[in-house]
JSON list of C-alpha atoms in Angstrom, two decimals:
[
{"chain": "A", "resi": 1, "resn": "UNK", "atom": "CA", "xyz": [64.45, 77.33, -16.15]},
{"chain": "A", "resi": 2, "resn": "UNK", "atom": "CA", "xyz": [65.49, 76.21, -12.38]},
{"chain": "A", "resi": 3, "resn": "UNK", "atom": "CA", "xyz": [62.60, 74.00, -11.98]},
{"chain": "A", "resi": 4, "resn": "UNK", "atom": "CA", "xyz": [63.70, 70.58, -11.52]},
{"chain": "A", "resi": 5, "resn": "UNK", "atom": "CA", "xyz": [63.88, 66.94, -13.43]},
{"chain": "A", "resi": 6, "resn": "UNK", "atom": "CA", "xyz": [60.79, 65.91, -11.19]},
{"chain": "A", "resi": 7, "resn": "UNK", "atom": "CA", "xyz": [58.75, 69.35, -11.97]},
{"chain": "A", "resi": 8, "resn": "UNK", "atom": "CA", "xyz": [58.65, 69.75, -15.11]},
{"chain": "A", "resi": 9, "resn": "UNK", "atom": "CA", "xyz": [57.39, 65.87, -15.73]},
{"chain": "A", "resi": 10, "resn": "UNK", "atom": "CA", "xyz": [54.91, 65.91, -12.39]},
{"chain": "A", "resi": 11, "resn": "UNK", "atom": "CA", "xyz": [57.23, 63.40, -10.29]},
{"chain": "A", "resi": 12, "resn": "UNK", "atom": "CA", "xyz": [57.19, 60.73, -13.40]},
{"chain": "A", "resi": 13, "resn": "UNK", "atom": "CA", "xyz": [61.42, 61.53, -14.18]},
{"chain": "A", "resi": 14, "resn": "UNK", "atom": "CA", "xyz": [62.70, 60.00, -11.07]},
{"chain": "A", "resi": 15, "resn": "UNK", "atom": "CA", "xyz": [61.97, 57.55, -8.53]},
{"chain": "A", "resi": 16, "resn": "UNK", "atom": "CA", "xyz": [61.70, 59.28, -4.89]},
{"chain": "A", "resi": 17, "resn": "UNK", "atom": "CA", "xyz": [65.06, 58.86, -3.63]},
{"chain": "A", "resi": 18, "resn": "UNK", "atom": "CA", "xyz": [66.83, 59.53, -6.84]},
{"chain": "A", "resi": 19, "resn": "UNK", "atom": "CA", "xyz": [67.36, 55.83, -7.20]},
{"chain": "A", "resi": 20, "resn": "UNK", "atom": "CA", "xyz": [66.79, 56.75, -11.07]},
{"chain": "A", "resi": 21, "resn": "UNK", "atom": "CA", "xyz": [64.55, 57.41, -13.97]},
{"chain": "A", "resi": 22, "resn": "UNK", "atom": "CA", "xyz": [61.07, 55.58, -14.27]},
{"chain": "A", "resi": 23, "resn": "UNK", "atom": "CA", "xyz": [60.09, 53.48, -17.08]},
{"chain": "A", "resi": 24, "resn": "UNK", "atom": "CA", "xyz": [56.87, 55.11, -18.68]},
{"chain": "A", "resi": 25, "resn": "UNK", "atom": "CA", "xyz": [55.04, 52.44, -21.41]},
{"chain": "A", "resi": 26, "resn": "UNK", "atom": "CA", "xyz": [52.04, 51.62, -22.46]},
{"chain": "A", "resi": 27, "resn": "UNK", "atom": "CA", "xyz": [50.61, 48.09, -22.41]},
{"chain": "A", "resi": 28, "resn": "UNK", "atom": "CA", "xyz": [47.17, 49.28, -23.93]},
{"chain": "A", "resi": 29, "resn": "UNK", "atom": "CA", "xyz": [48.22, 50.22, -27.39]},
{"chain": "A", "resi": 30, "resn": "UNK", "atom": "CA", "xyz": [49.04, 47.94, -30.37]},
{"chain": "A", "resi": 31, "resn": "UNK", "atom": "CA", "xyz": [52.41, 48.59, -31.68]},
{"chain": "A", "resi": 32, "resn": "UNK", "atom": "CA", "xyz": [54.90, 47.42, -34.63]},
{"chain": "A", "resi": 33, "resn": "UNK", "atom": "CA", "xyz": [57.72, 49.08, -33.33]},
{"chain": "A", "resi": 34, "resn": "UNK", "atom": "CA", "xyz": [59.29, 48.39, -29.74]},
{"chain": "A", "resi": 35, "resn": "UNK", "atom": "CA", "xyz": [57.68, 50.58, -26.88]},
{"chain": "A", "resi": 36, "resn": "UNK", "atom": "CA", "xyz": [59.73, 53.53, -26.35]},
{"chain": "A", "resi": 37, "resn": "UNK", "atom": "CA", "xyz": [60.29, 56.01, -22.56]},
{"chain": "A", "resi": 38, "resn": "UNK", "atom": "CA", "xyz": [57.59, 58.57, -22.19]},
{"chain": "A", "resi": 39, "resn": "UNK", "atom": "CA", "xyz": [59.32, 61.33, -24.31]},
{"chain": "A", "resi": 40, "resn": "UNK", "atom": "CA", "xyz": [59.27, 63.58, -21.38]},
{"chain": "A", "resi": 41, "resn": "UNK", "atom": "CA", "xyz": [61.01, 61.78, -19.37]},
{"chain": "A", "resi": 42, "resn": "UNK", "atom": "CA", "xyz": [63.58, 62.29, -22.36]},
{"chain": "A", "resi": 43, "resn": "UNK", "atom": "CA", "xyz": [64.20, 65.24, -20.85]},
{"chain": "A", "resi": 44, "resn": "UNK", "atom": "CA", "xyz": [67.16, 66.35, -18.23]},
{"chain": "A", "resi": 45, "resn": "UNK", "atom": "CA", "xyz": [71.02, 64.79, -17.81]},
{"chain": "A", "resi": 46, "resn": "UNK", "atom": "CA", "xyz": [69.82, 60.79, -18.19]},
{"chain": "A", "resi": 47, "resn": "UNK", "atom": "CA", "xyz": [71.99, 58.63, -19.45]},
{"chain": "A", "resi": 48, "resn": "UNK", "atom": "CA", "xyz": [70.12, 55.82, -21.96]},
{"chain": "A", "resi": 49, "resn": "UNK", "atom": "CA", "xyz": [71.50, 52.80, -23.99]},
{"chain": "A", "resi": 50, "resn": "UNK", "atom": "CA", "xyz": [69.76, 52.65, -27.04]},
{"chain": "A", "resi": 51, "resn": "UNK", "atom": "CA", "xyz": [70.14, 50.06, -30.40]},
{"chain": "A", "resi": 52, "resn": "UNK", "atom": "CA", "xyz": [68.63, 51.25, -33.78]},
{"chain": "A", "resi": 53, "resn": "UNK", "atom": "CA", "xyz": [68.36, 48.87, -35.97]},
{"chain": "A", "resi": 54, "resn": "UNK", "atom": "CA", "xyz": [69.21, 49.02, -40.20]},
{"chain": "A", "resi": 55, "resn": "UNK", "atom": "CA", "xyz": [65.99, 48.91, -42.45]},
{"chain": "A", "resi": 56, "resn": "UNK", "atom": "CA", "xyz": [65.62, 44.80, -42.88]},
{"chain": "A", "resi": 57, "resn": "UNK", "atom": "CA", "xyz": [68.16, 44.79, -41.08]},
{"chain": "A", "resi": 58, "resn": "UNK", "atom": "CA", "xyz": [70.94, 45.69, -44.13]},
{"chain": "A", "resi": 59, "resn": "UNK", "atom": "CA", "xyz": [74.16, 46.01, -43.08]},
{"chain": "A", "resi": 60, "resn": "UNK", "atom": "CA", "xyz": [75.20, 49.10, -44.63]},
{"chain": "A", "resi": 61, "resn": "UNK", "atom": "CA", "xyz": [78.23, 50.07, -42.56]},
{"chain": "A", "resi": 62, "resn": "UNK", "atom": "CA", "xyz": [79.89, 47.17, -44.03]},
{"chain": "A", "resi": 63, "resn": "UNK", "atom": "CA", "xyz": [80.68, 50.02, -46.05]},
{"chain": "A", "resi": 64, "resn": "UNK", "atom": "CA", "xyz": [83.03, 52.31, -44.29]},
{"chain": "A", "resi": 65, "resn": "UNK", "atom": "CA", "xyz": [82.05, 55.88, -46.16]},
{"chain": "A", "resi": 66, "resn": "UNK", "atom": "CA", "xyz": [78.30, 55.13, -44.89]},
{"chain": "A", "resi": 67, "resn": "UNK", "atom": "CA", "xyz": [79.89, 54.44, -41.50]},
{"chain": "A", "resi": 68, "resn": "UNK", "atom": "CA", "xyz": [82.17, 56.95, -41.17]},
{"chain": "A", "resi": 69, "resn": "UNK", "atom": "CA", "xyz": [78.84, 59.77, -42.76]},
{"chain": "A", "resi": 70, "resn": "UNK", "atom": "CA", "xyz": [76.51, 58.25, -39.64]},
{"chain": "A", "resi": 71, "resn": "UNK", "atom": "CA", "xyz": [79.47, 58.37, -37.04]},
{"chain": "A", "resi": 72, "resn": "UNK", "atom": "CA", "xyz": [79.73, 62.60, -38.40]},
{"chain": "A", "resi": 73, "resn": "UNK", "atom": "CA", "xyz": [75.78, 62.88, -38.19]},
{"chain": "A", "resi": 74, "resn": "UNK", "atom": "CA", "xyz": [75.89, 61.29, -34.63]},
{"chain": "A", "resi": 75, "resn": "UNK", "atom": "CA", "xyz": [78.92, 63.54, -33.00]},
{"chain": "A", "resi": 76, "resn": "UNK", "atom": "CA", "xyz": [77.25, 66.81, -34.82]},
{"chain": "A", "resi": 77, "resn": "UNK", "atom": "CA", "xyz": [73.89, 66.42, -33.89]},
{"chain": "A", "resi": 78, "resn": "UNK", "atom": "CA", "xyz": [75.19, 65.46, -30.36]},
{"chain": "A", "resi": 79, "resn": "UNK", "atom": "CA", "xyz": [77.02, 68.23, -30.00]},
{"chain": "A", "resi": 80, "resn": "UNK", "atom": "CA", "xyz": [73.98, 70.73, -31.55]},
{"chain": "A", "resi": 81, "resn": "UNK", "atom": "CA", "xyz": [71.69, 69.15, -28.64]},
{"chain": "A", "resi": 82, "resn": "UNK", "atom": "CA", "xyz": [74.00, 69.51, -25.65]},
{"chain": "A", "resi": 83, "resn": "UNK", "atom": "CA", "xyz": [74.01, 65.14, -25.78]},
{"chain": "A", "resi": 84, "resn": "UNK", "atom": "CA", "xyz": [77.19, 63.13, -24.86]},
{"chain": "A", "resi": 85, "resn": "UNK", "atom": "CA", "xyz": [78.11, 60.23, -26.58]},
{"chain": "A", "resi": 86, "resn": "UNK", "atom": "CA", "xyz": [79.67, 58.59, -24.22]},
{"chain": "A", "resi": 87, "resn": "UNK", "atom": "CA", "xyz": [80.11, 55.06, -26.64]},
{"chain": "A", "resi": 88, "resn": "UNK", "atom": "CA", "xyz": [79.25, 54.04, -30.00]},
{"chain": "A", "resi": 89, "resn": "UNK", "atom": "CA", "xyz": [79.56, 51.29, -31.77]},
{"chain": "A", "resi": 90, "resn": "UNK", "atom": "CA", "xyz": [78.27, 50.30, -35.47]},
{"chain": "A", "resi": 91, "resn": "UNK", "atom": "CA", "xyz": [77.92, 46.83, -36.78]},
{"chain": "A", "resi": 92, "resn": "UNK", "atom": "CA", "xyz": [77.20, 45.93, -39.77]},
{"chain": "A", "resi": 93, "resn": "UNK", "atom": "CA", "xyz": [73.21, 46.10, -39.33]},
{"chain": "A", "resi": 94, "resn": "UNK", "atom": "CA", "xyz": [72.91, 48.06, -35.73]},
{"chain": "A", "resi": 95, "resn": "UNK", "atom": "CA", "xyz": [73.82, 50.81, -33.76]},
{"chain": "A", "resi": 96, "resn": "UNK", "atom": "CA", "xyz": [74.21, 50.39, -30.06]},
{"chain": "A", "resi": 97, "resn": "UNK", "atom": "CA", "xyz": [74.79, 54.30, -28.32]},
{"chain": "A", "resi": 98, "resn": "UNK", "atom": "CA", "xyz": [75.67, 55.02, -24.07]},
{"chain": "A", "resi": 99, "resn": "UNK", "atom": "CA", "xyz": [73.82, 58.55, -24.18]},
{"chain": "A", "resi": 100, "resn": "UNK", "atom": "CA", "xyz": [73.60, 61.47, -21.57]},
{"chain": "A", "resi": 101, "resn": "UNK", "atom": "CA", "xyz": [72.18, 64.77, -21.49]},
{"chain": "A", "resi": 102, "resn": "UNK", "atom": "CA", "xyz": [74.35, 67.50, -20.60]},
{"chain": "A", "resi": 103, "resn": "UNK", "atom": "CA", "xyz": [72.15, 69.40, -19.27]},
{"chain": "A", "resi": 104, "resn": "UNK", "atom": "CA", "xyz": [68.35, 69.84, -17.03]},
{"chain": "A", "resi": 105, "resn": "UNK", "atom": "CA", "xyz": [67.24, 70.86, -20.48]},
{"chain": "A", "resi": 106, "resn": "UNK", "atom": "CA", "xyz": [68.81, 68.24, -22.57]},
{"chain": "A", "resi": 107, "resn": "UNK", "atom": "CA", "xyz": [65.59, 66.41, -24.88]},
{"chain": "A", "resi": 108, "resn": "UNK", "atom": "CA", "xyz": [67.61, 63.04, -25.83]},
{"chain": "A", "resi": 109, "resn": "UNK", "atom": "CA", "xyz": [64.29, 62.35, -27.83]},
{"chain": "A", "resi": 110, "resn": "UNK", "atom": "CA", "xyz": [65.01, 65.22, -29.61]},
{"chain": "A", "resi": 111, "resn": "UNK", "atom": "CA", "xyz": [68.37, 64.52, -30.59]},
{"chain": "A", "resi": 112, "resn": "UNK", "atom": "CA", "xyz": [67.77, 60.64, -31.19]},
{"chain": "A", "resi": 113, "resn": "UNK", "atom": "CA", "xyz": [65.61, 61.92, -34.34]},
{"chain": "A", "resi": 114, "resn": "UNK", "atom": "CA", "xyz": [67.59, 64.02, -35.36]},
{"chain": "A", "resi": 115, "resn": "UNK", "atom": "CA", "xyz": [70.44, 62.27, -35.42]},
{"chain": "A", "resi": 116, "resn": "UNK", "atom": "CA", "xyz": [67.99, 59.30, -37.02]},
{"chain": "A", "resi": 117, "resn": "UNK", "atom": "CA", "xyz": [66.81, 62.42, -39.86]},
{"chain": "A", "resi": 118, "resn": "UNK", "atom": "CA", "xyz": [70.00, 63.61, -40.51]},
{"chain": "A", "resi": 119, "resn": "UNK", "atom": "CA", "xyz": [71.42, 60.19, -41.17]},
{"chain": "A", "resi": 120, "resn": "UNK", "atom": "CA", "xyz": [69.03, 58.14, -42.70]},
{"chain": "A", "resi": 121, "resn": "UNK", "atom": "CA", "xyz": [68.99, 61.87, -45.56]},
{"chain": "A", "resi": 122, "resn": "UNK", "atom": "CA", "xyz": [72.60, 61.50, -46.13]},
{"chain": "A", "resi": 123, "resn": "UNK", "atom": "CA", "xyz": [72.36, 57.73, -46.31]},
{"chain": "A", "resi": 124, "resn": "UNK", "atom": "CA", "xyz": [69.16, 58.37, -49.07]},
{"chain": "A", "resi": 125, "resn": "UNK", "atom": "CA", "xyz": [71.06, 61.21, -51.21]},
{"chain": "A", "resi": 126, "resn": "UNK", "atom": "CA", "xyz": [74.30, 58.08, -51.88]},
{"chain": "A", "resi": 127, "resn": "UNK", "atom": "CA", "xyz": [71.93, 55.18, -51.87]},
{"chain": "A", "resi": 128, "resn": "UNK", "atom": "CA", "xyz": [68.51, 56.19, -52.80]},
{"chain": "A", "resi": 129, "resn": "UNK", "atom": "CA", "xyz": [67.20, 54.12, -49.35]},
{"chain": "A", "resi": 130, "resn": "UNK", "atom": "CA", "xyz": [66.19, 53.84, -46.24]},
{"chain": "A", "resi": 131, "resn": "UNK", "atom": "CA", "xyz": [68.40, 53.18, -43.79]},
{"chain": "A", "resi": 132, "resn": "UNK", "atom": "CA", "xyz": [66.83, 52.91, -40.47]},
{"chain": "A", "resi": 133, "resn": "UNK", "atom": "CA", "xyz": [64.07, 50.25, -39.80]},
{"chain": "A", "resi": 134, "resn": "UNK", "atom": "CA", "xyz": [61.15, 52.17, -37.40]},
{"chain": "A", "resi": 135, "resn": "UNK", "atom": "CA", "xyz": [62.03, 52.27, -33.95]},
{"chain": "A", "resi": 136, "resn": "UNK", "atom": "CA", "xyz": [64.48, 51.47, -31.19]},
{"chain": "A", "resi": 137, "resn": "UNK", "atom": "CA", "xyz": [65.15, 50.05, -28.30]},
{"chain": "A", "resi": 138, "resn": "UNK", "atom": "CA", "xyz": [66.19, 52.40, -25.60]},
{"chain": "A", "resi": 139, "resn": "UNK", "atom": "CA", "xyz": [66.74, 51.63, -21.75]},
{"chain": "A", "resi": 140, "resn": "UNK", "atom": "CA", "xyz": [67.23, 53.86, -18.60]},
{"chain": "A", "resi": 141, "resn": "UNK", "atom": "CA", "xyz": [70.61, 53.65, -16.45]},
{"chain": "A", "resi": 142, "resn": "UNK", "atom": "CA", "xyz": [69.66, 53.35, -13.27]},
{"chain": "A", "resi": 143, "resn": "UNK", "atom": "CA", "xyz": [71.39, 56.34, -11.02]},
{"chain": "A", "resi": 144, "resn": "UNK", "atom": "CA", "xyz": [73.46, 53.00, -9.23]},
{"chain": "A", "resi": 145, "resn": "UNK", "atom": "CA", "xyz": [74.66, 51.83, -12.66]},
{"chain": "A", "resi": 146, "resn": "UNK", "atom": "CA", "xyz": [78.02, 52.61, -14.33]},
{"chain": "A", "resi": 147, "resn": "UNK", "atom": "CA", "xyz": [78.65, 53.98, -17.34]},
{"chain": "A", "resi": 148, "resn": "UNK", "atom": "CA", "xyz": [81.89, 52.47, -18.34]},
{"chain": "A", "resi": 149, "resn": "UNK", "atom": "CA", "xyz": [79.61, 49.13, -17.50]},
{"chain": "A", "resi": 150, "resn": "UNK", "atom": "CA", "xyz": [77.79, 49.60, -20.38]},
{"chain": "A", "resi": 151, "resn": "UNK", "atom": "CA", "xyz": [80.33, 51.14, -22.73]},
{"chain": "A", "resi": 152, "resn": "UNK", "atom": "CA", "xyz": [82.24, 47.13, -21.93]},
{"chain": "A", "resi": 153, "resn": "UNK", "atom": "CA", "xyz": [78.96, 45.53, -23.67]},
{"chain": "A", "resi": 154, "resn": "UNK", "atom": "CA", "xyz": [79.28, 48.11, -25.94]},
{"chain": "A", "resi": 155, "resn": "UNK", "atom": "CA", "xyz": [83.65, 48.67, -26.67]},
{"chain": "A", "resi": 156, "resn": "UNK", "atom": "CA", "xyz": [83.11, 44.39, -26.81]},
{"chain": "A", "resi": 157, "resn": "UNK", "atom": "CA", "xyz": [80.14, 43.77, -29.39]},
{"chain": "A", "resi": 158, "resn": "UNK", "atom": "CA", "xyz": [82.59, 43.48, -32.34]},
{"chain": "A", "resi": 159, "resn": "UNK", "atom": "CA", "xyz": [84.80, 41.18, -30.32]},
{"chain": "A", "resi": 160, "resn": "UNK", "atom": "CA", "xyz": [81.72, 39.07, -29.40]},
{"chain": "A", "resi": 161, "resn": "UNK", "atom": "CA", "xyz": [80.30, 39.32, -33.46]},
{"chain": "A", "resi": 162, "resn": "UNK", "atom": "CA", "xyz": [83.94, 37.35, -33.88]},
{"chain": "A", "resi": 163, "resn": "UNK", "atom": "CA", "xyz": [84.28, 40.39, -36.41]},
{"chain": "A", "resi": 164, "resn": "UNK", "atom": "CA", "xyz": [86.99, 42.30, -34.72]},
{"chain": "A", "resi": 165, "resn": "UNK", "atom": "CA", "xyz": [90.46, 40.61, -32.04]},
{"chain": "A", "resi": 166, "resn": "UNK", "atom": "CA", "xyz": [91.27, 44.46, -30.89]},
{"chain": "A", "resi": 167, "resn": "UNK", "atom": "CA", "xyz": [88.52, 46.80, -30.47]},
{"chain": "A", "resi": 168, "resn": "UNK", "atom": "CA", "xyz": [91.04, 48.86, -30.61]},
{"chain": "A", "resi": 169, "resn": "UNK", "atom": "CA", "xyz": [92.06, 48.59, -34.43]},
{"chain": "A", "resi": 170, "resn": "UNK", "atom": "CA", "xyz": [88.16, 48.00, -35.34]},
{"chain": "A", "resi": 171, "resn": "UNK", "atom": "CA", "xyz": [87.33, 51.40, -37.35]},
{"chain": "A", "resi": 172, "resn": "UNK", "atom": "CA", "xyz": [83.44, 52.69, -36.08]},
{"chain": "A", "resi": 173, "resn": "UNK", "atom": "CA", "xyz": [83.62, 52.17, -31.76]},
{"chain": "A", "resi": 174, "resn": "UNK", "atom": "CA", "xyz": [84.59, 55.64, -29.78]},
{"chain": "A", "resi": 175, "resn": "UNK", "atom": "CA", "xyz": [82.93, 58.02, -27.89]},
{"chain": "A", "resi": 176, "resn": "UNK", "atom": "CA", "xyz": [82.61, 62.03, -27.37]},
{"chain": "A", "resi": 177, "resn": "UNK", "atom": "CA", "xyz": [84.13, 61.03, -24.13]},
{"chain": "A", "resi": 178, "resn": "UNK", "atom": "CA", "xyz": [86.66, 58.60, -23.29]},
{"chain": "A", "resi": 179, "resn": "UNK", "atom": "CA", "xyz": [89.37, 57.87, -25.29]},
{"chain": "A", "resi": 180, "resn": "UNK", "atom": "CA", "xyz": [89.90, 54.34, -27.66]},
{"chain": "A", "resi": 181, "resn": "UNK", "atom": "CA", "xyz": [92.15, 52.97, -24.08]},
{"chain": "A", "resi": 182, "resn": "UNK", "atom": "CA", "xyz": [89.44, 54.53, -21.79]},
{"chain": "A", "resi": 183, "resn": "UNK", "atom": "CA", "xyz": [86.73, 52.31, -23.18]},
{"chain": "A", "resi": 184, "resn": "UNK", "atom": "CA", "xyz": [89.31, 48.93, -23.73]},
{"chain": "A", "resi": 185, "resn": "UNK", "atom": "CA", "xyz": [90.55, 49.03, -20.37]},
{"chain": "A", "resi": 186, "resn": "UNK", "atom": "CA", "xyz": [86.82, 49.31, -18.53]},
{"chain": "A", "resi": 187, "resn": "UNK", "atom": "CA", "xyz": [87.22, 45.27, -20.61]},
{"chain": "A", "resi": 188, "resn": "UNK", "atom": "CA", "xyz": [89.97, 44.25, -17.83]}
]
């Protein structure tokens, strides 16, 4: 306790001058799933943009009950792990999230793993099928990147996909920090 992010992670976490987290990736290891940031970099109050796909891109989130359960697990897990959900959007076969650690010891990777485990378990108990594909795509936001700019991309997703005309009426879009109107106003 009391150590800076850079002290805890040997300077790997934040670049000199506070310009943001370094992306630590291993290029020497073959992989089946998307590469992810080093676990040591997931602790601290960072912002991460995530995309998680359903298993075999099955359109599980067309079912409102499944989508509602996933949203409940997302918000419940975020609160337990001291993570803010700046924006989320469930599309039929994937989820976009913008998350931020609220404390110096917020572990975003543990939050992601627990959210996927809880939502996957809830889904399997109802549907007897797998919810998530292995892995996910994660991108750290640099200090100079504005959260609402990324939230704008997330909020506009149903409109871009031609599924909805007004994001205010899209049921599975939201935030634990911003109102729907604030998110939509960021589009203007």
